[in-house]
Short mmCIF file of N, CA and C in Angstrom, two decimals:
data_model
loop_
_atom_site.label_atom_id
_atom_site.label_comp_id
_atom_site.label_asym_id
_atom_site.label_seq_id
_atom_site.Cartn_x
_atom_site.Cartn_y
_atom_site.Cartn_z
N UNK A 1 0.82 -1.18 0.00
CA UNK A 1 0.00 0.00 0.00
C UNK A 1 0.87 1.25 0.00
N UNK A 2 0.44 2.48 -0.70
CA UNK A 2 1.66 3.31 -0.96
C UNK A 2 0.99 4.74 -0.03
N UNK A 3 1.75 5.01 0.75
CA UNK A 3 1.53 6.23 1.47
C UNK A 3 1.25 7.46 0.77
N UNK A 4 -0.13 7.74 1.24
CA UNK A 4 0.05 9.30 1.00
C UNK A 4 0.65 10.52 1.37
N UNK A 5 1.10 11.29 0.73
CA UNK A 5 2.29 12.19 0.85
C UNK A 5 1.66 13.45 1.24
N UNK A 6 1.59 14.62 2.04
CA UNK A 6 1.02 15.94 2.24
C UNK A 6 1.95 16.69 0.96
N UNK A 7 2.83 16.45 1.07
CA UNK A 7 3.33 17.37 0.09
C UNK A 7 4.04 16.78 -1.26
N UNK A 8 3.19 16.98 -2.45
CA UNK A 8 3.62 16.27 -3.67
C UNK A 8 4.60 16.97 -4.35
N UNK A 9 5.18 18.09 -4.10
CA UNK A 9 5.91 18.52 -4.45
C UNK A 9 7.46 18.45 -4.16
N UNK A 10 7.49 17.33 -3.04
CA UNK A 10 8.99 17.05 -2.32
C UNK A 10 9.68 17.42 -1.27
N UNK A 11 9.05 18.44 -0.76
CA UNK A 11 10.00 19.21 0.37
C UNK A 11 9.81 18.67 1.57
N UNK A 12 11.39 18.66 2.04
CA UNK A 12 12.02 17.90 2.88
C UNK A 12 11.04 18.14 4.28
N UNK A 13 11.34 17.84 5.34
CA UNK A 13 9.82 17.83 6.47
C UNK A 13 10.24 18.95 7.07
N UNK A 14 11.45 19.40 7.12
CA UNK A 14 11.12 20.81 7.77
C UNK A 14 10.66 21.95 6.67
N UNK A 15 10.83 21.60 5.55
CA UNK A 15 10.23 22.71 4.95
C UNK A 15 8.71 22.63 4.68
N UNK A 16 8.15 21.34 4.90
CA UNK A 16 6.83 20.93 4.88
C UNK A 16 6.40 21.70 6.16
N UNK A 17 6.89 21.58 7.39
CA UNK A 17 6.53 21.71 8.62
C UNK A 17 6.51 23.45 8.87
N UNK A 18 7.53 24.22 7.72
CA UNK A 18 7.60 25.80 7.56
C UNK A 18 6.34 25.62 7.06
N UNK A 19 5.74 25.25 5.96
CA UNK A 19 5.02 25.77 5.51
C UNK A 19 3.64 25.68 6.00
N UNK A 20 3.69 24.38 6.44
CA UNK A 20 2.19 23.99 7.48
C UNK A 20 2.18 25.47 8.33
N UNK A 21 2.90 25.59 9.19
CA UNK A 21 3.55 26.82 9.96
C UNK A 21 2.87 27.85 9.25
N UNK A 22 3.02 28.41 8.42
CA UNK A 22 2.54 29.52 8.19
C UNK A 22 1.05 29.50 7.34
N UNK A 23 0.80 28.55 6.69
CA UNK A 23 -0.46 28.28 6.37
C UNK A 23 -1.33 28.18 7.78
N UNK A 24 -1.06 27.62 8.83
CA UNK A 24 -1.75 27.92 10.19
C UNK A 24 -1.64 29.14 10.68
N UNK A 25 -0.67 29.98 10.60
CA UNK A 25 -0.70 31.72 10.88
C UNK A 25 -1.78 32.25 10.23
N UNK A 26 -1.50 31.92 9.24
CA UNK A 26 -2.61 32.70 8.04
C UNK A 26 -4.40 32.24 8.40
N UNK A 27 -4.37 31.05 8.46
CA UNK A 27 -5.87 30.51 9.10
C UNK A 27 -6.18 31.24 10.21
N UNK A 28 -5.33 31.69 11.19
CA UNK A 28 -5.78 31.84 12.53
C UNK A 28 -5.89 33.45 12.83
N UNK A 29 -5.10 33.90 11.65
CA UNK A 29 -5.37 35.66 11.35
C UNK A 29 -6.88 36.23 10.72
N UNK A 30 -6.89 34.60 9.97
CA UNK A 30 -8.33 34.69 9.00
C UNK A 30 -10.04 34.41 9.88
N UNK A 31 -9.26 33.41 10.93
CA UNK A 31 -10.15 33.30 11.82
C UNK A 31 -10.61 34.07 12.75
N UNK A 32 -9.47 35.13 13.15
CA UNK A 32 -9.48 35.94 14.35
C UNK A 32 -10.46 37.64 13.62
N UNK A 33 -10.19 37.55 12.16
CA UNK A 33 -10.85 38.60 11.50
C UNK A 33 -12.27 38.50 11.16
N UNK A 34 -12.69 37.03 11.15
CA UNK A 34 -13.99 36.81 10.93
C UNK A 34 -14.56 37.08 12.21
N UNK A 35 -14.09 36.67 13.19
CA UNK A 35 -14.55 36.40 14.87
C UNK A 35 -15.05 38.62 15.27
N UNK A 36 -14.07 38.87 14.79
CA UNK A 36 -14.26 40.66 15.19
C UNK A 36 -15.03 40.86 14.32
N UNK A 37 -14.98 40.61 12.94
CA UNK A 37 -16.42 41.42 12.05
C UNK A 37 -17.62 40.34 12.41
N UNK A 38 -17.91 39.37 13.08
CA UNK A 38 -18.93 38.70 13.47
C UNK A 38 -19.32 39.99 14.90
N UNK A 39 -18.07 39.78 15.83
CA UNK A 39 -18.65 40.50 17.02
C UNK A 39 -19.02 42.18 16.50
N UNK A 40 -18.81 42.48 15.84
CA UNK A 40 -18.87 43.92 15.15
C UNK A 40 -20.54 44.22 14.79
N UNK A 41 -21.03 43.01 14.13
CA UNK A 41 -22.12 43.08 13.40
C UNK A 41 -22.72 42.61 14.19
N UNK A 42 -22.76 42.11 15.37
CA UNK A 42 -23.89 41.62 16.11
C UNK A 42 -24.46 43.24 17.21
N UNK A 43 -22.72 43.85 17.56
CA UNK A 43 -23.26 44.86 18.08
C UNK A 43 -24.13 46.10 17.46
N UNK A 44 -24.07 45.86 16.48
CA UNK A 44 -24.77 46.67 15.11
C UNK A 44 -26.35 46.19 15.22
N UNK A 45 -26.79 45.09 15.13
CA UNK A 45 -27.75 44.35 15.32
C UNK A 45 -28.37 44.58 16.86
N UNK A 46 -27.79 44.71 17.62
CA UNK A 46 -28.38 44.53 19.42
C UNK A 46 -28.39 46.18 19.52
N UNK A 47 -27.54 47.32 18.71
CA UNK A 47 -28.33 48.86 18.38
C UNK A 47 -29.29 48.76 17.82
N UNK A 48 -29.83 48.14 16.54
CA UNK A 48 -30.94 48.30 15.97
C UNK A 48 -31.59 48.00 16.63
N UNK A 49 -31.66 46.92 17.48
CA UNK A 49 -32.91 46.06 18.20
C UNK A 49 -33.29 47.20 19.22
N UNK A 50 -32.28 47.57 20.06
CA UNK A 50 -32.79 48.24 21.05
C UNK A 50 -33.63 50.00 20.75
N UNK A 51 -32.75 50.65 19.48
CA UNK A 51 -33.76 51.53 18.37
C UNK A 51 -34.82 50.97 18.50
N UNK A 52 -35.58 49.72 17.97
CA UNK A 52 -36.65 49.52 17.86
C UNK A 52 -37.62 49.32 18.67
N UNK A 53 -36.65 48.87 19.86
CA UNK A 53 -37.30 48.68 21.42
C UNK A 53 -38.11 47.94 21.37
N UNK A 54 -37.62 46.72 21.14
CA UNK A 54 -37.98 45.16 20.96
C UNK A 54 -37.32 44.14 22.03
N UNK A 55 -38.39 43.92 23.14
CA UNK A 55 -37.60 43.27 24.62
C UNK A 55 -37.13 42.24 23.94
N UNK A 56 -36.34 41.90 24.62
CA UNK A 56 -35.53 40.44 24.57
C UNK A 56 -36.25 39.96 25.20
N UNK A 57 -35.98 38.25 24.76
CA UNK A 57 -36.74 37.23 25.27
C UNK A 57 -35.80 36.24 26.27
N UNK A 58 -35.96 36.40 27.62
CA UNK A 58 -35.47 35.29 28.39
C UNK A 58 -35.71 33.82 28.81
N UNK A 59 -35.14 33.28 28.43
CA UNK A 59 -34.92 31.81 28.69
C UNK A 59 -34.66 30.91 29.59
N UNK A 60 -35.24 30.19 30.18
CA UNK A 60 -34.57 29.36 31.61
C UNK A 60 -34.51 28.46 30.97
N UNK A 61 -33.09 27.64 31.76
CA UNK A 61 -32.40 26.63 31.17
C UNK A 61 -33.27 25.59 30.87
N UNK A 62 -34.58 25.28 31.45
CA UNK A 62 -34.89 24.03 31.08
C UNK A 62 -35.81 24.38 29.82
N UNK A 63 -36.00 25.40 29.38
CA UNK A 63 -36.70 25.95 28.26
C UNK A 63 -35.39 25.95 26.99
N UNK A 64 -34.18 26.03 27.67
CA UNK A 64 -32.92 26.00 26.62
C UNK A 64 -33.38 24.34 26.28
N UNK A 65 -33.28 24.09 27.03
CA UNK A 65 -33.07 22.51 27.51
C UNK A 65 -33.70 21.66 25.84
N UNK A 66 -35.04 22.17 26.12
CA UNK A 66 -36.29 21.61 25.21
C UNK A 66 -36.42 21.88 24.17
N UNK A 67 -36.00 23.73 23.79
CA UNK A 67 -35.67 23.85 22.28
C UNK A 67 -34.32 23.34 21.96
N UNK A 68 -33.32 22.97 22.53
CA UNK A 68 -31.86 21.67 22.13
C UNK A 68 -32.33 20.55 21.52
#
């Protein structure tokens, strides 16, 4: 059975392991930018709501529970 290779292009494992390396920098910059324009737009959303002056709806856990 013939092993699959991550990198078909040849490079030796530390240069595989550079590059994993920075392909994970890059994910986690990409992740950390989605995470702030998510929290960005929600606070945008919880201004409008409260503009509209639309109560929030509270929940007790066993009501979490049942819509789960």
């Amino acid at each position: 059975m013939k092993k699959s290779d991550s990198s078909p292009s040849g490079d030796t494992p530390e240069e595989e392991l550079e590059r994993l390396r920075k392909e994970n920098e890059r994910l986690k910059s990409k992740l950390k930018s989605q995470k702030e324009a998510d929290k960005a737009k929600i606070r945008d959303l919880r201004k409008k709501l409260k503009k509209k002056n639309v109560p929030s709806v509270r929940l007790t856990e066993e009501q979490r529970r049942l819509l789960s």
